[in-house]
Coordinates of C-alpha atoms and ligand atoms in Angstrom, one line a residue:
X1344 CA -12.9 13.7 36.0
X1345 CA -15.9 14.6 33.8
X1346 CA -16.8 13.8 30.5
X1347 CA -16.3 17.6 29.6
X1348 CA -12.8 17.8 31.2
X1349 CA -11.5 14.8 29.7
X1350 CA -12.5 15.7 26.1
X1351 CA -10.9 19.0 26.9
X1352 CA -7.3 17.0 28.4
X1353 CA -7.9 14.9 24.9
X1354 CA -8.0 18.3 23.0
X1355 CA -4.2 19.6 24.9
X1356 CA -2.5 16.7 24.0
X1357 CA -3.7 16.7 20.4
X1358 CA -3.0 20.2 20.2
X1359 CA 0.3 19.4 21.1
X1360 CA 1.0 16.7 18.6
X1361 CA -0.4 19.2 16.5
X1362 CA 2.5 21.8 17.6
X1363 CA 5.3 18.9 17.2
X1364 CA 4.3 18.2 13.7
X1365 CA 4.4 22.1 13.0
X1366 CA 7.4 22.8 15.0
X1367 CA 9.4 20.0 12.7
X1368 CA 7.2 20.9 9.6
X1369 CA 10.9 22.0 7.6
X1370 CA 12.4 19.2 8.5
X1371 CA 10.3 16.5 7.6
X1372 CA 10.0 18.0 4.0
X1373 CA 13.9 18.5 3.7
X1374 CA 13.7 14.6 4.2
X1375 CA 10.7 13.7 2.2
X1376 CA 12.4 15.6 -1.0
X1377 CA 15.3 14.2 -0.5
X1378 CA 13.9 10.9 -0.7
X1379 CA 12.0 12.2 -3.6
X1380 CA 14.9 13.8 -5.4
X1381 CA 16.8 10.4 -4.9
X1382 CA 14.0 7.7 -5.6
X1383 CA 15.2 4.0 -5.3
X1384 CA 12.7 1.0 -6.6
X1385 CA 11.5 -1.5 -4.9
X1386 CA 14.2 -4.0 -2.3
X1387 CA 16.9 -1.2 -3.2
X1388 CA 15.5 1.7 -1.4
X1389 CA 18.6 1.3 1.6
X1390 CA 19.3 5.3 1.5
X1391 CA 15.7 6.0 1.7
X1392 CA 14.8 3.9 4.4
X1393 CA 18.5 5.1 6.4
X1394 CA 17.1 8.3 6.0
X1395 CA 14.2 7.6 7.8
X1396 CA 16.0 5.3 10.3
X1397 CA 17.9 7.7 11.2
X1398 CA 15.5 9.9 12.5
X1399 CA 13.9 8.0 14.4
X1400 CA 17.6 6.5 16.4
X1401 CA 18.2 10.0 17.0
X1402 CA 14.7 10.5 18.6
X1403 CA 15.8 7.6 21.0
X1404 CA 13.6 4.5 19.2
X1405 CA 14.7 1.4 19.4
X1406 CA 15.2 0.0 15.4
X1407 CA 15.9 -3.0 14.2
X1408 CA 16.5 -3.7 10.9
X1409 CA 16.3 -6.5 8.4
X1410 CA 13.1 -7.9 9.4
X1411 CA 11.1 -10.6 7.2
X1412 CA 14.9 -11.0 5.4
X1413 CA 14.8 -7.5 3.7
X1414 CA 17.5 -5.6 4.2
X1415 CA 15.5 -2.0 4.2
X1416 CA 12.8 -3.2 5.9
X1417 CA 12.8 -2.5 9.5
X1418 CA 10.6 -1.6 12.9
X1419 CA 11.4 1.1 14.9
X1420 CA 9.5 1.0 18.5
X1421 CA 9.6 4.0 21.4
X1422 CA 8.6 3.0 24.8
X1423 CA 8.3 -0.3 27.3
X1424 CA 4.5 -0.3 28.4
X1425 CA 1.5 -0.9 27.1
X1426 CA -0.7 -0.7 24.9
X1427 CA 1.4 -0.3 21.7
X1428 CA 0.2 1.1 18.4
X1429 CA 1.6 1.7 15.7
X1430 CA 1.9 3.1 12.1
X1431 CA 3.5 2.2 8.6
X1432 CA 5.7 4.1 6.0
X1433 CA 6.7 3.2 2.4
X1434 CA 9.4 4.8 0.8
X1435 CA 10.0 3.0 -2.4
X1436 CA 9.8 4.5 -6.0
X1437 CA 8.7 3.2 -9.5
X1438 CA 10.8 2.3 -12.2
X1439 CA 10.9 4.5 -15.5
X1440 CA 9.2 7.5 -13.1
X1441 CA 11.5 10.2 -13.3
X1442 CA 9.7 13.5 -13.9
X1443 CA 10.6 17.2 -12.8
X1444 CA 8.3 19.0 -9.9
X1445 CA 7.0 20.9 -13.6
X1446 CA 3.1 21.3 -14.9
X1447 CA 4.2 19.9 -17.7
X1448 CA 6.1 16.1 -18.8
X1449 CA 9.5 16.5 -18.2
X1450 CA 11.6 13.8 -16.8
X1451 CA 14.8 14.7 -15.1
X1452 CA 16.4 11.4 -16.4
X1453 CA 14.7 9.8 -19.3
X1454 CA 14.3 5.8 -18.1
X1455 CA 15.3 6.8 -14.3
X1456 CA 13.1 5.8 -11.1
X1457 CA 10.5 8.1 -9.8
X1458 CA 7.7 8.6 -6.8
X1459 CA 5.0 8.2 -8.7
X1460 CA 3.0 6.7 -5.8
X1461 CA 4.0 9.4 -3.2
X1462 CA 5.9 7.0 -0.6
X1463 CA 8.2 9.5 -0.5
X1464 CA 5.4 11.5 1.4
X1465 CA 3.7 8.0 2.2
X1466 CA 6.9 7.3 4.7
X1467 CA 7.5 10.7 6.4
X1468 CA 4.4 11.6 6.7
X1469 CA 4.0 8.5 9.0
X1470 CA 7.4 9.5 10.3
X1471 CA 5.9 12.2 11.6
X1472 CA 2.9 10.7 13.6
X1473 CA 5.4 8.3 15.3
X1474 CA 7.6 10.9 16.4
X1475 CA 4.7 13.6 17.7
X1476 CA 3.5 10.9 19.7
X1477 CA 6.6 9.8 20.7
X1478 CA 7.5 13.4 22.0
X1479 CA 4.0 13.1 24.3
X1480 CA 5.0 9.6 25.5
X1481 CA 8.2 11.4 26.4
X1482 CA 6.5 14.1 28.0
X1483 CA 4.0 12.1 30.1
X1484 CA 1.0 13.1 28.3
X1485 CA 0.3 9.6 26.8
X1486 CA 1.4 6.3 28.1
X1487 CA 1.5 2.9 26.6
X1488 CA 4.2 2.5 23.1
X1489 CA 4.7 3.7 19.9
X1490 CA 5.7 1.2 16.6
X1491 CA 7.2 2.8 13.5
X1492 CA 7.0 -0.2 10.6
X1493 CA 9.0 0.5 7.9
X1494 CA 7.7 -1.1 5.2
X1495 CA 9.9 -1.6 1.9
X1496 CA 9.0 -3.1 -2.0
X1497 CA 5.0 -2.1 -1.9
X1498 CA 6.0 -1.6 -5.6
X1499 CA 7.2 -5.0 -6.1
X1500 CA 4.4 -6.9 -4.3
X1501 CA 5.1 -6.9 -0.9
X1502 CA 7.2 -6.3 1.8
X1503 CA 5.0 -6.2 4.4
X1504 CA 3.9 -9.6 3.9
X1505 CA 7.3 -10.8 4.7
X1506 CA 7.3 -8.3 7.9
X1507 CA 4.0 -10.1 8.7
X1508 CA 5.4 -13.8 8.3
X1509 CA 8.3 -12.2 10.7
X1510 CA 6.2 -11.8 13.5
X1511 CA 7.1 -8.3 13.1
X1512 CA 2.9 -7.1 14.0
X1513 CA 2.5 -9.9 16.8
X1514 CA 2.7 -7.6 19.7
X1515 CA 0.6 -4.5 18.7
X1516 CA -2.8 -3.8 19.6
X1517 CA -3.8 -1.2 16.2
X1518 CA -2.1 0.5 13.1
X1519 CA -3.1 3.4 11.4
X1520 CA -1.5 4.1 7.9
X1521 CA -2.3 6.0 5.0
X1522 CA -1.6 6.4 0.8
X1523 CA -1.5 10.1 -1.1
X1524 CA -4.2 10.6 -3.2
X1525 CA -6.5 13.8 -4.1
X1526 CA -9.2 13.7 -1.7
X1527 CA -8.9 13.5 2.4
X1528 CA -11.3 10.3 3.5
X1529 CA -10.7 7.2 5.9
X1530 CA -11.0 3.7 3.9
X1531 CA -13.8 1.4 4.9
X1532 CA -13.5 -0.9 1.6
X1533 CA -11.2 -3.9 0.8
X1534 CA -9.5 -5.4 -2.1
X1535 CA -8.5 -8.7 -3.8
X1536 CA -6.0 -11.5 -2.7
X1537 CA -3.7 -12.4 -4.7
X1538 CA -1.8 -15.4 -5.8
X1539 CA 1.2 -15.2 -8.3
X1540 CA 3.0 -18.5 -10.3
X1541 CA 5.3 -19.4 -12.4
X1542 CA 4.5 -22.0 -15.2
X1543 CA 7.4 -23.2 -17.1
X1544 CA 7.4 -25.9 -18.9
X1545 CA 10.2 -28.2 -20.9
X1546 CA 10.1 -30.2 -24.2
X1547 CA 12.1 -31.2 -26.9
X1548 CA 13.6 -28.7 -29.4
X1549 CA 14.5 -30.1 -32.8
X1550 CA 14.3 -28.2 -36.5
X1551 CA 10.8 -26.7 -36.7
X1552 CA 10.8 -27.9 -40.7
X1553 CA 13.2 -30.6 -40.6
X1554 CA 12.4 -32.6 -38.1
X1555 CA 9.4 -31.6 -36.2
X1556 CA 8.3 -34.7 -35.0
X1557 CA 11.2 -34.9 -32.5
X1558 CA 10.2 -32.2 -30.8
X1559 CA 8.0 -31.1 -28.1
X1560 CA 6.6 -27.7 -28.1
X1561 CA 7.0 -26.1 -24.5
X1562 CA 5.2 -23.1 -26.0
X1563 CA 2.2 -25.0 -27.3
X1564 CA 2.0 -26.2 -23.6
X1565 CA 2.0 -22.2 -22.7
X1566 CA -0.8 -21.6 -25.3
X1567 CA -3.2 -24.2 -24.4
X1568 CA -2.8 -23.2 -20.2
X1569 CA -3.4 -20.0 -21.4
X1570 CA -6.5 -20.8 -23.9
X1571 CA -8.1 -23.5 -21.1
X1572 CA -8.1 -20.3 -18.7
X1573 CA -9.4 -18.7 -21.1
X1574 CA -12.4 -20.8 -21.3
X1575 CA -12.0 -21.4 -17.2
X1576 CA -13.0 -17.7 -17.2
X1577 CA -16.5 -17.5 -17.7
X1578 CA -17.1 -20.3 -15.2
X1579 CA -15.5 -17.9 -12.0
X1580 CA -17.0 -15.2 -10.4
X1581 CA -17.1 -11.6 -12.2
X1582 CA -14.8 -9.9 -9.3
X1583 CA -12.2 -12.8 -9.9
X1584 CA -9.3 -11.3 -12.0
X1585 CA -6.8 -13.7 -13.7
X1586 CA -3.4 -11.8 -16.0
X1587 CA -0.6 -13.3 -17.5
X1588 CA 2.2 -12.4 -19.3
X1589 CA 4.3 -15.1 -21.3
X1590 CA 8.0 -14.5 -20.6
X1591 CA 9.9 -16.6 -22.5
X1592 CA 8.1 -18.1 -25.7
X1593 CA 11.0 -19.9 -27.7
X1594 CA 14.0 -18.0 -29.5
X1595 CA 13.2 -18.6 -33.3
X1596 CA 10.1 -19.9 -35.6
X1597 CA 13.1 -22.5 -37.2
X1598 CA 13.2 -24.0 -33.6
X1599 CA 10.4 -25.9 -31.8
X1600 CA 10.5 -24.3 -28.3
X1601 CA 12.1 -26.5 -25.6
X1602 CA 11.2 -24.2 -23.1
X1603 CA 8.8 -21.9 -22.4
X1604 CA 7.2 -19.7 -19.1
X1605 CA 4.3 -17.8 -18.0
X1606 CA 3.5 -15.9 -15.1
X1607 CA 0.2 -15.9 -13.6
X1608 CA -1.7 -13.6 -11.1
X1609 CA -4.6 -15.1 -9.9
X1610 CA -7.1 -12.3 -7.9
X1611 CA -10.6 -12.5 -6.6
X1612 CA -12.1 -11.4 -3.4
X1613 CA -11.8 -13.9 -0.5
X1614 CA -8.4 -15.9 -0.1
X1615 CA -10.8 -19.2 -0.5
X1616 CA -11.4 -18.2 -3.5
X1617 CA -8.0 -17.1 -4.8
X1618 CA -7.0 -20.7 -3.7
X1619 CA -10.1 -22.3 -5.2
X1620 CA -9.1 -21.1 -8.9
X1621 CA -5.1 -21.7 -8.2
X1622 CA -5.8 -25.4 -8.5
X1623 CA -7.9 -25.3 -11.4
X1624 CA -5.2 -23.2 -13.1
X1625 CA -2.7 -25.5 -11.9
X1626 CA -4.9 -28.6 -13.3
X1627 CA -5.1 -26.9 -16.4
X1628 CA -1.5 -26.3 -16.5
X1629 CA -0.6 -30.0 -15.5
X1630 CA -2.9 -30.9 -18.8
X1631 CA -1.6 -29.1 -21.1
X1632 CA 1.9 -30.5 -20.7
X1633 CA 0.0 -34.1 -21.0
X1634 CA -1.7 -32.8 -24.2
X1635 CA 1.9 -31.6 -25.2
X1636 CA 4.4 -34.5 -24.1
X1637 CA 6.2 -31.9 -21.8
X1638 CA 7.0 -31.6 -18.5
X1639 CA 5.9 -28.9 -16.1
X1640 CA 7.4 -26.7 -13.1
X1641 CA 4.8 -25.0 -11.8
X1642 CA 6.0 -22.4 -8.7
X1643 CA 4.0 -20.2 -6.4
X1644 CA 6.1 -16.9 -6.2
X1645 CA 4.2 -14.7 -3.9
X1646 CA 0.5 -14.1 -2.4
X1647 CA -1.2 -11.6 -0.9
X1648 CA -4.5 -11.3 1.3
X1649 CA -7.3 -8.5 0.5
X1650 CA -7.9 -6.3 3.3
X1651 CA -9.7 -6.4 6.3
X1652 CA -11.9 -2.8 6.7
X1653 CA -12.2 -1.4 10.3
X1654 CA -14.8 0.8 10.6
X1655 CA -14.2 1.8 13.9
X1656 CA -10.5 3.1 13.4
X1657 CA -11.8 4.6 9.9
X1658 CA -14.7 6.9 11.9
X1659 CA -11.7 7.4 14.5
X1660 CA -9.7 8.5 11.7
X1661 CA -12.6 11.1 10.6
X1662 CA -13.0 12.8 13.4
X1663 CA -9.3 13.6 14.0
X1664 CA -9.1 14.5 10.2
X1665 CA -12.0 17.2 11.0
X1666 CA -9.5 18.4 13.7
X1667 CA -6.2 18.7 11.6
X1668 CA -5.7 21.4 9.2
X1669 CA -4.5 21.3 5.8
X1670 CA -1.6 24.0 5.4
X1671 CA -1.5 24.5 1.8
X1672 CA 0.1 27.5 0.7
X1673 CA -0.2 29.9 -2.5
X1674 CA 2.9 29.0 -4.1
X1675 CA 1.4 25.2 -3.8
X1676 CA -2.0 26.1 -4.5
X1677 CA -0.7 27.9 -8.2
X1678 CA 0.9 25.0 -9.0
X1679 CA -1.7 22.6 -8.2
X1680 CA -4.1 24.7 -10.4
X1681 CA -1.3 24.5 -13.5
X1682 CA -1.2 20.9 -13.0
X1683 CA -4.9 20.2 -12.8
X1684 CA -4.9 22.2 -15.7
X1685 CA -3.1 18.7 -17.4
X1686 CA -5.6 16.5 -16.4
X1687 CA -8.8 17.2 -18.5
X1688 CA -12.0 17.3 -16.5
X1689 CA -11.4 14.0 -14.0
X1690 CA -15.0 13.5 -14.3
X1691 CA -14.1 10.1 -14.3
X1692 CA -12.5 10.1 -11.4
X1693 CA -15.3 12.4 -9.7
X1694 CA -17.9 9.8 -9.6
X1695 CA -15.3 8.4 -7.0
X1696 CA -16.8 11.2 -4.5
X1697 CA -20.7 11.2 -3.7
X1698 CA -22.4 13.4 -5.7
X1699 CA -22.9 16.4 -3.0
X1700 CA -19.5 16.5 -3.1
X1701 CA -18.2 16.8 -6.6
X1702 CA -19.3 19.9 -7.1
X1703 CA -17.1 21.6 -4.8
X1704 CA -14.2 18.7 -5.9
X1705 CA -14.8 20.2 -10.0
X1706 CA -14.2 23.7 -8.8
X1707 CA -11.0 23.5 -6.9
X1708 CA -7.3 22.2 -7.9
X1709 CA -6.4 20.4 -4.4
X1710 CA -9.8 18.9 -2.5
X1711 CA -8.9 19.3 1.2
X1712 CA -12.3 19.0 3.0
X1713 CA -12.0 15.4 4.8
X1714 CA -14.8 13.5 3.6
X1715 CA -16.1 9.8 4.8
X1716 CA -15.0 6.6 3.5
X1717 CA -15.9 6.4 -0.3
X1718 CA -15.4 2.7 -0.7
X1719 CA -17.7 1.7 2.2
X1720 CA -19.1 -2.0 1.6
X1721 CA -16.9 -2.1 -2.0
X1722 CA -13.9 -4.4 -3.3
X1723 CA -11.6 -2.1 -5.3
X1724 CA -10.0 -4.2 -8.0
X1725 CA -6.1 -4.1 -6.9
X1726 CA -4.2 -5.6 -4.3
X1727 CA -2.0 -4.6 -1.5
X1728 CA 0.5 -5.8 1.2
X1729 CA -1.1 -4.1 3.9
X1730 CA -4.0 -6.7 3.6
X1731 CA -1.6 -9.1 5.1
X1732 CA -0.8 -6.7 7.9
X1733 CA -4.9 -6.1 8.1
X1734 CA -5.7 -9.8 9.0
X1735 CA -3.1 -9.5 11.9
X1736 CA -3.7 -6.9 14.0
X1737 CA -7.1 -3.9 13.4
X1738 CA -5.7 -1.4 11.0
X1739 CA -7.3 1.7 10.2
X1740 CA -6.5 3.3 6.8
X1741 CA -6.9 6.5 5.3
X1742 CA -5.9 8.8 1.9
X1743 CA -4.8 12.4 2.2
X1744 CA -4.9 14.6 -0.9
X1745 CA -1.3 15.1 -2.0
X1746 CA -2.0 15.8 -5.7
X1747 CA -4.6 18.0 -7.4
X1748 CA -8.4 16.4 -8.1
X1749 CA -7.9 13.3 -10.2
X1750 CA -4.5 13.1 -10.4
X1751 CA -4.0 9.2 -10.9
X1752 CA -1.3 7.2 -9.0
X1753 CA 1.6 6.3 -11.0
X1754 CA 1.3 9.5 -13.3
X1755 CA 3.7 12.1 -14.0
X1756 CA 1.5 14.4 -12.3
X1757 CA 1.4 12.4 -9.1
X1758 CA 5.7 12.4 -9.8
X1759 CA 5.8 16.1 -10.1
X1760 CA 3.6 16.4 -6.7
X1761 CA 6.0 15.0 -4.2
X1762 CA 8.6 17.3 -4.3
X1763 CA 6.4 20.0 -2.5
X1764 CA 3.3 20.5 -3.4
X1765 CA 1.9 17.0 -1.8
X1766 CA 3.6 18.0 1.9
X1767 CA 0.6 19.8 2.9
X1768 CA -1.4 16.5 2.6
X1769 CA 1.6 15.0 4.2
X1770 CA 1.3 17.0 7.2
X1771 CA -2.3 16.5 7.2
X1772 CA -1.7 12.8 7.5
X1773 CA 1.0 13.4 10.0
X1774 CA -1.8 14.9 12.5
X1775 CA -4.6 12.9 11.8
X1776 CA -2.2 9.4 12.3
X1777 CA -0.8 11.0 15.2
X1778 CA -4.3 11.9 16.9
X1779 CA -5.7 8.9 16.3
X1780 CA -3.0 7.1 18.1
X1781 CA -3.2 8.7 20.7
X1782 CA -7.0 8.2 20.5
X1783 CA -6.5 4.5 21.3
X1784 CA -4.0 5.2 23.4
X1785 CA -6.3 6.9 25.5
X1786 CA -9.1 5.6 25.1
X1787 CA -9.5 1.5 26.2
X1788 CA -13.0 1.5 24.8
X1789 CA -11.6 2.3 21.2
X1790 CA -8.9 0.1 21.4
X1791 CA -11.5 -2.8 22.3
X1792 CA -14.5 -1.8 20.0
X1793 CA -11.5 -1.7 16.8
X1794 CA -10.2 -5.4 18.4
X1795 CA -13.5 -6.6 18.4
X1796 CA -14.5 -5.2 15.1
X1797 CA -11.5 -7.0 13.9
X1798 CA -12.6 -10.7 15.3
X1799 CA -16.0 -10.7 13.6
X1800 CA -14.8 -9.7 10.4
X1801 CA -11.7 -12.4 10.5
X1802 CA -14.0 -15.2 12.9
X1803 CA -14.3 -16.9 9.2
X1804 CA -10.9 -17.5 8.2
X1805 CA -7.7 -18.1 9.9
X1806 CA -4.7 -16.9 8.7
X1807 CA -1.8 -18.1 7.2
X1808 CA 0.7 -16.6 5.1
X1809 CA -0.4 -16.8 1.6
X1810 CA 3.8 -16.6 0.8
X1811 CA 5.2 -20.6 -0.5
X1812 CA 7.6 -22.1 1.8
X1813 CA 11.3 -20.8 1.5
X1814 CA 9.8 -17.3 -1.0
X1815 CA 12.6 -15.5 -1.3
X1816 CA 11.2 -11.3 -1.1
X1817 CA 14.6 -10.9 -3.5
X1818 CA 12.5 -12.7 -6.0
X1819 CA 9.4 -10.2 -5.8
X1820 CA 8.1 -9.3 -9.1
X1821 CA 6.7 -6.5 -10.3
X1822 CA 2.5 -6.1 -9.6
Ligands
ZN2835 ZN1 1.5 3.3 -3.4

């Protein structure tokens, strides 16, 4: 075969994932509003993740469910042979959310859940990859397997990470997931690890007036961790990020605190480092309850690696981005122009885009032109569970523009989106998953440039889960 007629062969069959994705365009909206329109937090999202489950038994994939001990976590997996690839979906929603698909604030219940991350589109649009290349597996046009992960409690710090210590990524060869944002462009960057902890400490109480000098302040313990980290601070690198919050400080100024906790997050760049500063915290921690006369519990509760950038699967994703269409129509383009109309001028978030692109970006209400990687060589400064599933198996990541320009996560704006407007990005991401699965599929040198890509950037560090022995993903706390 030439070189010609295979890119030709290459263009059918993506042309034909392409015509899946349209052909079952109505139904995978119908389920991503329903997920919207019934949006369960993080751990408790069973009917979202049954709803996607259920798709993908009726479209003959093997699932199994309950993987990494979550109940609504689960892998779905269509065909014996390999090579296998795979993609990820998220469908859990935020707590105190709820807004109505209006250009203006307006939650349908005040306090209630809502999707203000899109993984409402997040998980079907994924869905939708799986099952167009499922439908060419079926039809002989690719060979090898397809992987579905569904991944639960992004919200609440990580589900995947629990999936990972599973074993649940062991036997695929590359993943390709993506996040809604405002703007079409593959992810070269990474982000921080994390570590979280739990510092509780127990003294004496006894009558603050009265009798003072029989007790033993837990939170004076609290205050001087938190003032020696304070101090610790200048002495760690600038991208290191250290938060706490003090949960429980005492119940009355009349009574010296016998107990007293604080929660920790520890974040910088390289795991080395994240474990490098947990022991100085933990020393510090260890002498404050010496300076105090209490005693200390000090838990790890959950980690997190940063992610590992594939450049190969990210210039992979491009090109099949380039190739998909973006099917926004009027009534969703009016609506995106009243709801841009909220957000000021985003020129904040602009300087995101090169310049030769903000321009165009200021002008319009939904950005649709794919664009390359923004974050190329940078550490943004959050962290996610799919840096876990990064350090196990070459994962290419991208963001799709489901909201209008600037629209930040976890605003109303980004709520009121994911009913409808945001399913023309979803479809987007649909296609350009599904075509770039089917690129390494196809294509043996991709599949071994991405694997080798992946070695050189992880030849440094081996990993191990960053989770404590016996974590408990029930436990997860909000991030
Ligand atoms: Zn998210």
């Amino acid at each position: 075969m030439t070189v010609r007629e295979r890119e030709s062969e290459k263009e059918t069959v993506k042309k034909a994932l392409f015509d899946t994705i349209e052909t079952e365009r109505e139904r995978l909206r119908t389920i991503a509003r329903d997920i919207w329109e019934n949006p369960e937090v993080a751990l408790r999202e069973s009917e979202s993740s049954e709803r996607l489950r259920s798709v993908l038994r009726e479209e003959g994939f093997e699932v199994t469910t309950g993987v990494g001990g979550i109940e609504t976590a689960f892998v779905a997996r269509y065909g014996e042979e390999e090579p296998v690839v795979g993609t990820m979906g998220e469908f859990d929603a935020l707590p105190g959310m709820s807004q109505a698909a209006t250009a203006e604030r307006e939650p349908i219940e005040a306090g209630a859940p809502g999707h203000g991350c899109g993984h409402n589109l997040f998980g079907v649009g994924s869905l939708g990859g799986a099952l167009a290349v499922k439908r060419a597996i079926e039809r002989g046009e690719l060979s090898g397997s397809v992987v579905f992960f569904g991944t639960p409690a992004e919200e609440a710090g990580g589900g995947k990470v629990y999936m990972v210590r599973d074993g649940a990524f062991d036997d695929v060869g590359a993943v390709v997931s993506w996040h809604p944002g405002w703007y079409n462009a593959p992810g070269k960057g990474s982000c921080l690890a994390v570590d979280a902890f739990d510092f509780t400490f127990h003294g004496e109480t006894s009558h603050a007036a009265a009798a003072p000098e029989s007790g033993r302040s837990a939170l004076d313990a609290v205050q001087l961790l938190n003032m020696g980290v304070e101090f610790m601070r200048e002495h760690v690198s600038d991208a290191a990020r250290i938060h706490y919050v003090i949960q429980n400080g005492g119940s009355a100024a009349n009574v010296v605190p016998g107990e007293a906790s604080v929660e920790y997050l520890v974040r910088a760049p390289e795991r080395e480092e994240v474990e490098r500063i947990s022991d100085w915290v933990r020393d510090i921690a260890e002498a404050a309850a010496a300076m105090t006369r209490t005693d200390l519990d000090a838990t790890k509760t959950s980690g997190m690696y940063g992610v590992l950038p594939n450049h190969t699967l990210a210039d992979a994703i491009l090109e099949n981005m380039k190739a998909a269409d973006f099917p926004l129509d009027d009534e969703q383009e009016a609506f995106a122009a009243e709801l841009r109309e909220t957000l000021g001028d985003a020129e904040g978030a602009l300087r995101e885009l090169p310049e030769s692109e903000r321009e165009a970006a200021r002008e319009e209400a939904m950005f649709s032109k794919p664009i390359d990687a923004t974050d190329e060589g940078q550490t943004g400064s959050y962290s996610t569970d799919s840096g876990d599933v990064s350090w196990n198996v070459p994962l290419g990541r991208f963001r799709a523009a489901t909201w209008p320009v600037g629209t930040p996560a976890h605003s109303w704006q980004a709520v009121a989106s994911g009913k409808s407007l945001g399913t023309a990005g979803m479809e987007f991401a649909s296609k350009t998953i599904a075509a770039t699965l089917a690129d390494l599929l196809e294509d043996e040198e991709l599949r071994r440039q991405a694997r080798a890509e992946f070695e050189e950037r992880s030849t440094d560090h081996e990993y191990e889960s960053p989770l404590p022995d016996g974590a408990d993903p029930y436990e997860l706390v909000s991030r």
